Short mmCIF file of C-alpha atoms and ligand atoms in Angstrom, two decimals:
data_model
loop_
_atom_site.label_atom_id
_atom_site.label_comp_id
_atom_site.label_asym_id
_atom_site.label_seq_id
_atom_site.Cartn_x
_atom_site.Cartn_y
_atom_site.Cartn_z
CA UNK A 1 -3.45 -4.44 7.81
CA UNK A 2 0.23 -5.29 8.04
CA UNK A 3 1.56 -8.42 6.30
CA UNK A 4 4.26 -10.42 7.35
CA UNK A 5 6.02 -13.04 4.86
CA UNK A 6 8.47 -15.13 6.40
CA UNK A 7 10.88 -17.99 4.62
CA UNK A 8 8.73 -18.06 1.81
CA UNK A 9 9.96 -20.47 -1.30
CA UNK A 10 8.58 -21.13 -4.10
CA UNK A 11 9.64 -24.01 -7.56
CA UNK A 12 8.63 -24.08 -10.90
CA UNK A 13 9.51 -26.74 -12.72
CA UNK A 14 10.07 -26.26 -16.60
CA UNK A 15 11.51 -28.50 -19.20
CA UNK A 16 12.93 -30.61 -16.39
CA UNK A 17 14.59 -27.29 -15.19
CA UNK A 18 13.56 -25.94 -11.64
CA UNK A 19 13.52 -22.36 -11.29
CA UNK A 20 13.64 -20.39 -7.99
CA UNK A 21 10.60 -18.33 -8.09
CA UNK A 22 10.85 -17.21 -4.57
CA UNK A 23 14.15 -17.95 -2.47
CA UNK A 24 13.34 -17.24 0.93
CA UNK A 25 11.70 -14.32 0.63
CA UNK A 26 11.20 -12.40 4.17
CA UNK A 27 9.60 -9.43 4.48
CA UNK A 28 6.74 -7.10 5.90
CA UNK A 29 4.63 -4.50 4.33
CA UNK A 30 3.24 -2.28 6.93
CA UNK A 31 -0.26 -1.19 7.26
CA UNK A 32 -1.94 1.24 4.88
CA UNK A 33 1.06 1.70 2.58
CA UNK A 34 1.44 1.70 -1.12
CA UNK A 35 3.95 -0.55 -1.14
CA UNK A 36 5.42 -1.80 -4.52
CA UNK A 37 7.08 -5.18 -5.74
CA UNK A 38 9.64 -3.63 -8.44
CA UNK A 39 12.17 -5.59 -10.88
CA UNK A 40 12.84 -6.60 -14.35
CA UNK A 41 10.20 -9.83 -15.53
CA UNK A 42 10.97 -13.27 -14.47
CA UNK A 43 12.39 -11.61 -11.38
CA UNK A 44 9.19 -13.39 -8.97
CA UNK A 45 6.71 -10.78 -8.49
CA UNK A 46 3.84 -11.63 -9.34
CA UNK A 47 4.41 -15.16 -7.70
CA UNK A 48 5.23 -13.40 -4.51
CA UNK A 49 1.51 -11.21 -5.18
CA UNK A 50 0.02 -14.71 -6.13
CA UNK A 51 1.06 -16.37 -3.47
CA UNK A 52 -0.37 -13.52 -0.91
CA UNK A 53 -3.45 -13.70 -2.69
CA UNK A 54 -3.86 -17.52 -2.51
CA UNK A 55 -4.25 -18.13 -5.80
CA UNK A 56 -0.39 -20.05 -5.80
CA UNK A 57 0.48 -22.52 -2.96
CA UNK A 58 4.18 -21.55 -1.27
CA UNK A 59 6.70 -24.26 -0.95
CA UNK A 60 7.89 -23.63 2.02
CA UNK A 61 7.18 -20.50 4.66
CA UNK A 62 4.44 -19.06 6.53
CA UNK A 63 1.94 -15.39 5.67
CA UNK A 64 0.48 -13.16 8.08
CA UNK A 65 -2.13 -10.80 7.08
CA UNK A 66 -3.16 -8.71 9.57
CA UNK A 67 -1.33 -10.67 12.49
CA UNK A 68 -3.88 -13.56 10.98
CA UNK A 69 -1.61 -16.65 9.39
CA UNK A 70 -2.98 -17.55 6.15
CA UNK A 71 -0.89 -19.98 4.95
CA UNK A 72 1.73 -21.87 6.70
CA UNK A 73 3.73 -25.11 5.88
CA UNK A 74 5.07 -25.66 9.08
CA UNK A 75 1.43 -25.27 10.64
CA UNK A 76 -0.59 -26.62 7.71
CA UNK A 77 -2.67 -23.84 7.51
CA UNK A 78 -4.36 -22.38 3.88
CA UNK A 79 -6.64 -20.22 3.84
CA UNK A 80 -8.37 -20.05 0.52
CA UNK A 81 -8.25 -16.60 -1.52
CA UNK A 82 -11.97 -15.52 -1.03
CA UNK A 83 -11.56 -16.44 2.72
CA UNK A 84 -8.41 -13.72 3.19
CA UNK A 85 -10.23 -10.58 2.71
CA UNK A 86 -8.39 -9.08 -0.27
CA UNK A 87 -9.35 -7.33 -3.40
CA UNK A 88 -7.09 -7.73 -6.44
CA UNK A 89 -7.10 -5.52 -9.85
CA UNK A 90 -5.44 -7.44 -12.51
CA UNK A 91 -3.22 -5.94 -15.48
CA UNK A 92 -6.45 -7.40 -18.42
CA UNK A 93 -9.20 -5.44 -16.65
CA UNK A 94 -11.30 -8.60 -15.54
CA UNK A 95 -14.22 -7.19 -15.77
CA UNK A 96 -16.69 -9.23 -17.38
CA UNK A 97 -18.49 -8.03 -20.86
CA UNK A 98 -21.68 -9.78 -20.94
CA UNK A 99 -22.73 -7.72 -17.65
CA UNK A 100 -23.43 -4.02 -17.23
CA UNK A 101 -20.90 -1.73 -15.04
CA UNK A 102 -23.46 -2.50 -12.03
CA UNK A 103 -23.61 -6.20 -12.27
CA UNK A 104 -19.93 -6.18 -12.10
CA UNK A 105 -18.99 -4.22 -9.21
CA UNK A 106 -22.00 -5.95 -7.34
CA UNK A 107 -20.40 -9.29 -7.84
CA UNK A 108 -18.41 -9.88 -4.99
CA UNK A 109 -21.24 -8.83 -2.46
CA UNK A 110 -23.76 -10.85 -4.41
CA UNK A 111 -21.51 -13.96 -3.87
CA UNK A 112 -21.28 -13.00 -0.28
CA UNK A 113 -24.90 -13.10 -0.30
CA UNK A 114 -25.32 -9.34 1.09
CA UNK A 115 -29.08 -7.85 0.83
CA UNK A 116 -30.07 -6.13 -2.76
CA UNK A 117 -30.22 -2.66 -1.22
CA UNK A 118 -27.22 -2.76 0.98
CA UNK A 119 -25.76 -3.93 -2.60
CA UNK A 120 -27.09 -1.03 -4.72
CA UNK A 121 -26.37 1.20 -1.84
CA UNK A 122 -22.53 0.35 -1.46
CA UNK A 123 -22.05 -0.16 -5.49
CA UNK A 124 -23.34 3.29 -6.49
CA UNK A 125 -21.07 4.44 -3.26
CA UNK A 126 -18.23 3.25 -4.90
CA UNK A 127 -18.81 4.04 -8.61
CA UNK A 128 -18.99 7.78 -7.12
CA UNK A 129 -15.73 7.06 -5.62
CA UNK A 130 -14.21 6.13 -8.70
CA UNK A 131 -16.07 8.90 -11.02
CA UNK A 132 -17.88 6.92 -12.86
CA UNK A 133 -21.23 7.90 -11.53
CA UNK A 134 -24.36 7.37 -14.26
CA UNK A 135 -22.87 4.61 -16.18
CA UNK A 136 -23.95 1.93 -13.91
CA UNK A 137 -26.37 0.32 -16.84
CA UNK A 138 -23.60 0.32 -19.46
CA UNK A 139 -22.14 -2.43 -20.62
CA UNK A 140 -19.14 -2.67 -19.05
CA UNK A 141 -17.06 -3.36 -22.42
CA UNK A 142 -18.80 0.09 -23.79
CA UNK A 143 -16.05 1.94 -21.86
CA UNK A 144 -12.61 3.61 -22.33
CA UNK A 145 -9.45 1.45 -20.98
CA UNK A 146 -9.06 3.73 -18.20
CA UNK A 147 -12.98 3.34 -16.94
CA UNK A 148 -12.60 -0.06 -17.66
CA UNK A 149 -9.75 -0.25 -15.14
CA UNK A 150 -12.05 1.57 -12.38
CA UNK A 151 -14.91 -0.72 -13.06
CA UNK A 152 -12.17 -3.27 -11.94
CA UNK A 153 -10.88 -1.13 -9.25
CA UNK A 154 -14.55 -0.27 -8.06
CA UNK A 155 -15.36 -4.29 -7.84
CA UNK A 156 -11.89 -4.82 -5.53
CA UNK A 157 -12.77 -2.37 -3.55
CA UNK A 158 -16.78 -2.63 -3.12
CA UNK A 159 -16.37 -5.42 -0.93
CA UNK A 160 -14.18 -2.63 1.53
CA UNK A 161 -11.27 -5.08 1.80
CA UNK A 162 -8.41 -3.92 4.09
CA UNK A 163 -5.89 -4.82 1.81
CA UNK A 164 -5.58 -4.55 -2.03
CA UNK A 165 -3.56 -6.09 -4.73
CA UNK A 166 -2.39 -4.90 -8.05
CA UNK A 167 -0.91 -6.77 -10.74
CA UNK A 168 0.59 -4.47 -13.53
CA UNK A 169 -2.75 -3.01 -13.59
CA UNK A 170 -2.24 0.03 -15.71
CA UNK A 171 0.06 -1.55 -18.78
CA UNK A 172 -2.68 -2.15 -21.05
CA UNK A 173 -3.53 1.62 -20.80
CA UNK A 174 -1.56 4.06 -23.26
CA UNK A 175 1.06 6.48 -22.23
CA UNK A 176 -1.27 8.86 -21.60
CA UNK A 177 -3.83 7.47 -20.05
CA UNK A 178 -1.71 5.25 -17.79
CA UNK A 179 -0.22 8.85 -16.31
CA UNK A 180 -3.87 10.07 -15.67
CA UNK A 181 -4.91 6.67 -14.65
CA UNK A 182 -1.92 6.18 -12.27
CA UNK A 183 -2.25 10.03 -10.57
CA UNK A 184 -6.38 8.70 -9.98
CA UNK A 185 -5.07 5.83 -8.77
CA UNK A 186 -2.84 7.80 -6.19
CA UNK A 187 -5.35 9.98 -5.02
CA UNK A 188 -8.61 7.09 -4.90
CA UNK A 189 -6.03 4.91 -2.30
CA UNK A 190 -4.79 7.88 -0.01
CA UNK A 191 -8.12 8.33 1.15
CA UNK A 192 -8.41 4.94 2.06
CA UNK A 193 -7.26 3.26 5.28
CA UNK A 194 -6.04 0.35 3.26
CA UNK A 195 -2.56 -1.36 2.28
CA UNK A 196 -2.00 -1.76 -1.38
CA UNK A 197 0.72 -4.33 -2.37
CA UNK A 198 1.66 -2.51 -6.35
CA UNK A 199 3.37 -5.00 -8.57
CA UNK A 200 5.13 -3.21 -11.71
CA UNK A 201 8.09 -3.21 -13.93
CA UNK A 202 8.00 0.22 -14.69
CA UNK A 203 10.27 2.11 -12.46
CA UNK A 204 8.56 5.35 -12.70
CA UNK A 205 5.29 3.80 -11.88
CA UNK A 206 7.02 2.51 -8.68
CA UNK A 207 8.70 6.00 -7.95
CA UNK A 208 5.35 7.98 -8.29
CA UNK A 209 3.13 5.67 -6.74
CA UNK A 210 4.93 4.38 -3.56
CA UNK A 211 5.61 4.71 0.17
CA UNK A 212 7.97 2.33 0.31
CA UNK A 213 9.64 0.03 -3.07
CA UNK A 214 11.29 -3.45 -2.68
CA UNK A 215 13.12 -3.87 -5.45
CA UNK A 216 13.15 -7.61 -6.56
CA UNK A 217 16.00 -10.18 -8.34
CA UNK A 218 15.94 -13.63 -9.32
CA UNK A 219 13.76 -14.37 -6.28
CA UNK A 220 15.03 -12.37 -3.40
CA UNK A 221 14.66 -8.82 -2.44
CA UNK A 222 17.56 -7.00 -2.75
CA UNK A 223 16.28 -3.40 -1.59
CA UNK A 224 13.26 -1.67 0.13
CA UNK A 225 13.27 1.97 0.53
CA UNK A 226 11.20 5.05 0.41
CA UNK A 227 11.46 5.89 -4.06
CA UNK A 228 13.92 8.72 -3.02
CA UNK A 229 16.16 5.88 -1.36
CA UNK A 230 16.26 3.64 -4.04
CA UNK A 231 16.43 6.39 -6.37
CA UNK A 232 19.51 8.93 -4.86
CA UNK A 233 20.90 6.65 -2.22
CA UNK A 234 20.77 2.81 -2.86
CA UNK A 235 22.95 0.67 -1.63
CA UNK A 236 22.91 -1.77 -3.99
CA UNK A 237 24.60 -1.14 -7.96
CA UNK A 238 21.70 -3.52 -9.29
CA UNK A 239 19.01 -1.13 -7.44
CA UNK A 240 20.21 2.02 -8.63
CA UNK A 241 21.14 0.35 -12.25
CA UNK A 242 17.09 -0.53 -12.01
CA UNK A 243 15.85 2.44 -11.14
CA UNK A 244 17.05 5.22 -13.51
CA UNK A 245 20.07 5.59 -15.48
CA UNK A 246 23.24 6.27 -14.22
CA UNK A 247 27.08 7.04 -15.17
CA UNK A 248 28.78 3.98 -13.44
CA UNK A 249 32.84 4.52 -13.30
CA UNK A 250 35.19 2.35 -11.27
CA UNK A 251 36.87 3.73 -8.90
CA UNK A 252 39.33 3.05 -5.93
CA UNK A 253 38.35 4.69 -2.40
CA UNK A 254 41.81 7.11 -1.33
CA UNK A 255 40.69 9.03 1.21
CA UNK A 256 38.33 10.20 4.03
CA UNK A 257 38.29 13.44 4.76
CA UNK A 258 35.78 16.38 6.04
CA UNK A 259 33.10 14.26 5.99
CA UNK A 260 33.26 12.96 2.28
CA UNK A 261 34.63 10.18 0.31
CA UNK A 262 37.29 10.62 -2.04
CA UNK A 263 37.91 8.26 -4.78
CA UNK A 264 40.48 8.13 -7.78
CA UNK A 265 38.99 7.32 -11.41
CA UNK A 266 38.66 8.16 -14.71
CA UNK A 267 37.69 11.13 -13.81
CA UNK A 268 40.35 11.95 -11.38
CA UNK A 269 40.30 12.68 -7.45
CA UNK A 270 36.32 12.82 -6.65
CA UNK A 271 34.77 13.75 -3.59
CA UNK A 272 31.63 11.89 -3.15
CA UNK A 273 28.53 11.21 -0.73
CA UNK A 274 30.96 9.97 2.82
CA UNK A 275 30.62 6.00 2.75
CA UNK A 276 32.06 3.56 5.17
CA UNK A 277 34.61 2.61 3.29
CA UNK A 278 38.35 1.10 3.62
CA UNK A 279 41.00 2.94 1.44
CA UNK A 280 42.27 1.21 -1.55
CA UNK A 281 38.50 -0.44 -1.97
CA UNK A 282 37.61 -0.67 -5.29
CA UNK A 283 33.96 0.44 -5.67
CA UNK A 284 31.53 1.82 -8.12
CA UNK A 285 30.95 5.79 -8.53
CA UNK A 286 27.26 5.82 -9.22
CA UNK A 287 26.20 9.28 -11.03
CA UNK A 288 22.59 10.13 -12.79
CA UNK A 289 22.77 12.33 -15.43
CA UNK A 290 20.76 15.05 -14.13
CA UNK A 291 23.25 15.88 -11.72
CA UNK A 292 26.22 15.87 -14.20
CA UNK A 293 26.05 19.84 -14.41
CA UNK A 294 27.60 20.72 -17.81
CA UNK A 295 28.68 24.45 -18.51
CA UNK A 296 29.90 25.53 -21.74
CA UNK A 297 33.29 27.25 -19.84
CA UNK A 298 36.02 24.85 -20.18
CA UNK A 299 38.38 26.39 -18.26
CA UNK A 300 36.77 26.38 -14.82
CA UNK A 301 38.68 24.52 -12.64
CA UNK A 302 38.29 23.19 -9.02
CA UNK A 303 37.33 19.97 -6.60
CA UNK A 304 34.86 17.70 -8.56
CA UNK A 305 35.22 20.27 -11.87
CA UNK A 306 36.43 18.34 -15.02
CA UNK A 307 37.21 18.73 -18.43
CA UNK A 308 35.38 17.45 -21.28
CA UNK A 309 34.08 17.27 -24.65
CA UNK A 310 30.72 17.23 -26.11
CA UNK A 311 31.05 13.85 -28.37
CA UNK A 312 27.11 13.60 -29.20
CA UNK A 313 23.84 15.60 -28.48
CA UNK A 314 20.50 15.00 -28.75
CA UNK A 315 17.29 17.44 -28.35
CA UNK A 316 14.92 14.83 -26.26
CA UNK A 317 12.03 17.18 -25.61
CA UNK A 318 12.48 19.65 -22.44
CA UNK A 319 16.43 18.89 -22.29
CA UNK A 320 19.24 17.25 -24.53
CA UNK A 321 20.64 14.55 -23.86
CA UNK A 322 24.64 14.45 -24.16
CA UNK A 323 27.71 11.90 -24.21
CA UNK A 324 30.67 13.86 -22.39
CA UNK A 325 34.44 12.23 -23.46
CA UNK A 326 36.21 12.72 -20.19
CA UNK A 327 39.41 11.13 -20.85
CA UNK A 328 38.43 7.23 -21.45
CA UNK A 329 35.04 7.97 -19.96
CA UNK A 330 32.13 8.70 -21.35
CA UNK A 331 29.16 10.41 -19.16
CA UNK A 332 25.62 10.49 -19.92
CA UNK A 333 24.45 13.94 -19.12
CA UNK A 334 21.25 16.04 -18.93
CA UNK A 335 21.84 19.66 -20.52
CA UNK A 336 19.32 22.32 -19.70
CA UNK A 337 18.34 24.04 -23.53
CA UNK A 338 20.02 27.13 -22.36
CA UNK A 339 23.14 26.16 -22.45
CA UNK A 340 24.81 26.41 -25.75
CA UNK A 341 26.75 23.73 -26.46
CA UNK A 342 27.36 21.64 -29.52
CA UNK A 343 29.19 18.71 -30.46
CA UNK A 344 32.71 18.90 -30.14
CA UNK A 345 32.66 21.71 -28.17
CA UNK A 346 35.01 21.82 -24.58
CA UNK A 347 32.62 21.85 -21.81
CA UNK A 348 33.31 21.95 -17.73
CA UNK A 349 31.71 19.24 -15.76
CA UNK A 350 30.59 19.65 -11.92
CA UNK A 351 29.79 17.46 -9.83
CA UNK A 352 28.55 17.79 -6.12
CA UNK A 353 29.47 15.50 -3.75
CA UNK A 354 25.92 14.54 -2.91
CA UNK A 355 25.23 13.01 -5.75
CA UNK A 356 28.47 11.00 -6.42
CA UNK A 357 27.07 7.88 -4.65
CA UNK A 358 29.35 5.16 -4.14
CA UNK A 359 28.33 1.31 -4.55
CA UNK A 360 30.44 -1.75 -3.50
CA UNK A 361 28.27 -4.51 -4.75
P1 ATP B 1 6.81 -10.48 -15.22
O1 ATP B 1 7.14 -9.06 -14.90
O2 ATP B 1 7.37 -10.89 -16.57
O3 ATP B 1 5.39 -10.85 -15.04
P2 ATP B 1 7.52 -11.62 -12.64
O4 ATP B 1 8.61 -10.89 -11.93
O5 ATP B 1 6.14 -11.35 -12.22
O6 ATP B 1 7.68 -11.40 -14.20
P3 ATP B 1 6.92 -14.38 -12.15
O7 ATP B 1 5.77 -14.43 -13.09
O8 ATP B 1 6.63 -14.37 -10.71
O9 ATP B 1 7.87 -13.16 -12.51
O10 ATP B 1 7.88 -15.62 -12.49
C1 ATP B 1 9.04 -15.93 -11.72
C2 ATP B 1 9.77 -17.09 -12.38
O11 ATP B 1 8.97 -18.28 -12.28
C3 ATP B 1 10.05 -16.90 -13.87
O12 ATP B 1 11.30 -17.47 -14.17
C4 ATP B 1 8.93 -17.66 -14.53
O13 ATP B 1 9.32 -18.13 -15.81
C5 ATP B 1 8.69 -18.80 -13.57
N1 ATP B 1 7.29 -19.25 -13.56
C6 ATP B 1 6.20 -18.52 -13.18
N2 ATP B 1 5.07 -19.24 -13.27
C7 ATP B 1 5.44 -20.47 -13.72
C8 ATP B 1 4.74 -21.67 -14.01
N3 ATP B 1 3.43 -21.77 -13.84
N4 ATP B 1 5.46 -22.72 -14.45
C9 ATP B 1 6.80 -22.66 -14.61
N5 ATP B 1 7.53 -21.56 -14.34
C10 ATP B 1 6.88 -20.48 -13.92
#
């Protein structure tokens, strides 16, 4: 089911402060995505997920799910949350201990008052779903974090909802677990015909999980896009700031020729990715470090080929990590183990065009 948010506002008032939760947020998440809510805390995600749910009353603004308005100011229309059809997995699993892995999933259908076989049936249906067939009489607090966090995913989705909710649901999982957890997660939804709205701070989360990301600031949206959009090709200097690291140099926009970009900086005349811009603009040359290609032969020379030096290094597991003195500028680069290079040593940089991005805001 698609949703459709339109002028939606929402105040908190705190220590005789008001804070813009949401500030007219508009925006539609189409049907059976992953679709993620991404930005750094305090930014108004979960409000925004909150309000969806029900669970938060709007200010101002109307919600659509499924063509279906659900809450509306101007109409006076609120749906309550167990009237809108959703299922929501929270980041603390939920799930409640006193009752065994059964008793919890069947909740939902037992408070919609379903028969006790058609409940058994569909429960054991979805514990196989999830993998966790034969646990059904455990107590549900007699499992790992990650078959907790089924249990909870099994109860929002017993209930077949057409859309589904997450809040930060895999942070309370370890490193490891939240990367096995998050790849289940992946592969349970795609075989689904449901939308899932994903709320996370963690911008790798949001990069492996999603269709489409909106990346989120003091309120508004800023950006949605596909996770390679945001990540090679955002528009927006906060979004790609967000998102991964980058090199950020200023820069002033001199030219526009076959088909590229050319800008003047610290790191001299660079061709970059062609942008609509006028020439003397000053902008922001956006560059990750993976695509700052180091090679230990300083004296290559050429378009987008500069000189530098090797001012720190650092072995980070399957690459190192180094600081490259370019004149005043320093760039953050990604060195593949075999090339030899060590501090202080003169390196060549290149850089293709594609991946010089250039950012005016
Ligand atoms: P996080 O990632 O830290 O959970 P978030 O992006 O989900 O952050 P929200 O929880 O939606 O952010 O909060 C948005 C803003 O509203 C924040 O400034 C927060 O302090 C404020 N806020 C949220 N709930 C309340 C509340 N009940 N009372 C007062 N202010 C609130």
């Amino acid at each position: 089911m698609e949703i459709q948010i339109e002028g939606l506002c929402k105040n908190y008032v705190s220590e005789g402060k008001t804070v813009k939760a949401l500030d007219h947020i508009d925006l539609t998440i189409p049907a059976n995505q992953f679709f993620t809510l991404l930005g750094p805390s305090g930014c108004g995600k979960t409000t925004l997920l909150r309000c969806i749910v029900g669970l938060e009353t709007p200010d101002e603004g109307e919600i659509r799910i499924g063509g279906e308005v659900v809450w509306s100011k101007a109409k006076g229309i609120a749906v309550p949350p167990e009237k809108r059809g959703l299922g929501m997995v929270f980041q603390t699993y939920a799930i409640w201990p006193h009752m065994t892995v059964f008793d919890n999933i069947a909740y939902p259908l037992q408070v919609r008052g379903e028969r006790k076989d058609v409940i058994r049936e569909k429960v054991l249906r979805t514990l196989k779903f999830v993998q966790l067939e034969g646990v059904e009489k455990r107590s549900a607090t007699k499992l790992s974090g990650g078959q907790q966090q089924r249990v909870a995913l099994a109860r929002a989705l017993v209930a077949e909802p057409k859309v589904i909710l997450f809040d930060e649901p895999l942070s309370n999982l370890d490193a490891k677990l939240r990367e096995e957890t998050r790849k289940e997660l992946r592969r349970f939804l795609s075989e689904l015909d449901i939308t899932a709205v994903y709320v996370t701070h963690d911008r790798v989360e949001a990069l492996a999980l999603s269709d489409a990301i909106a990346v989120m600031r003091a309120g508004r949206i800023v950006e949605i896009g596909s996770p390679q959009k945001i990540y090679f090709n955002a528009d927006h200097r906060f979004v790609a700031d967000f998102i991964g690291r980058a090199n950020q140099i200023t820069a002033t926009v001199t030219a526009q020729e076959n088909g590229l970009t050319v800008v003047q900086c610290g790191l001299g005349s660079i061709q970059c990715q062609s942008r609509d811009l006028a020439l003397g603009v000053e902008v922001t040359l956006c560059i990750r470090p993976e695509f700052v290609r180091v090679t230990s032969h300083a004296a290559n020379v050429g378009q987008n080929i500069v000189q530098g030096t090797v001012a720190s290094l650092e072995f980070v597991g399957e690459v190192y990590e180094a600081e490259i003195q370019v004149g005043d500028e320093q760039l953050l680069a990604r060195i593949d183990p075999d090339v030899q290079v060590k501090e202080g040593d003169k390196v060549s940089i290149s850089l293709d065009p594609a991946h010089c991005l250039l950012l005016s805001a």
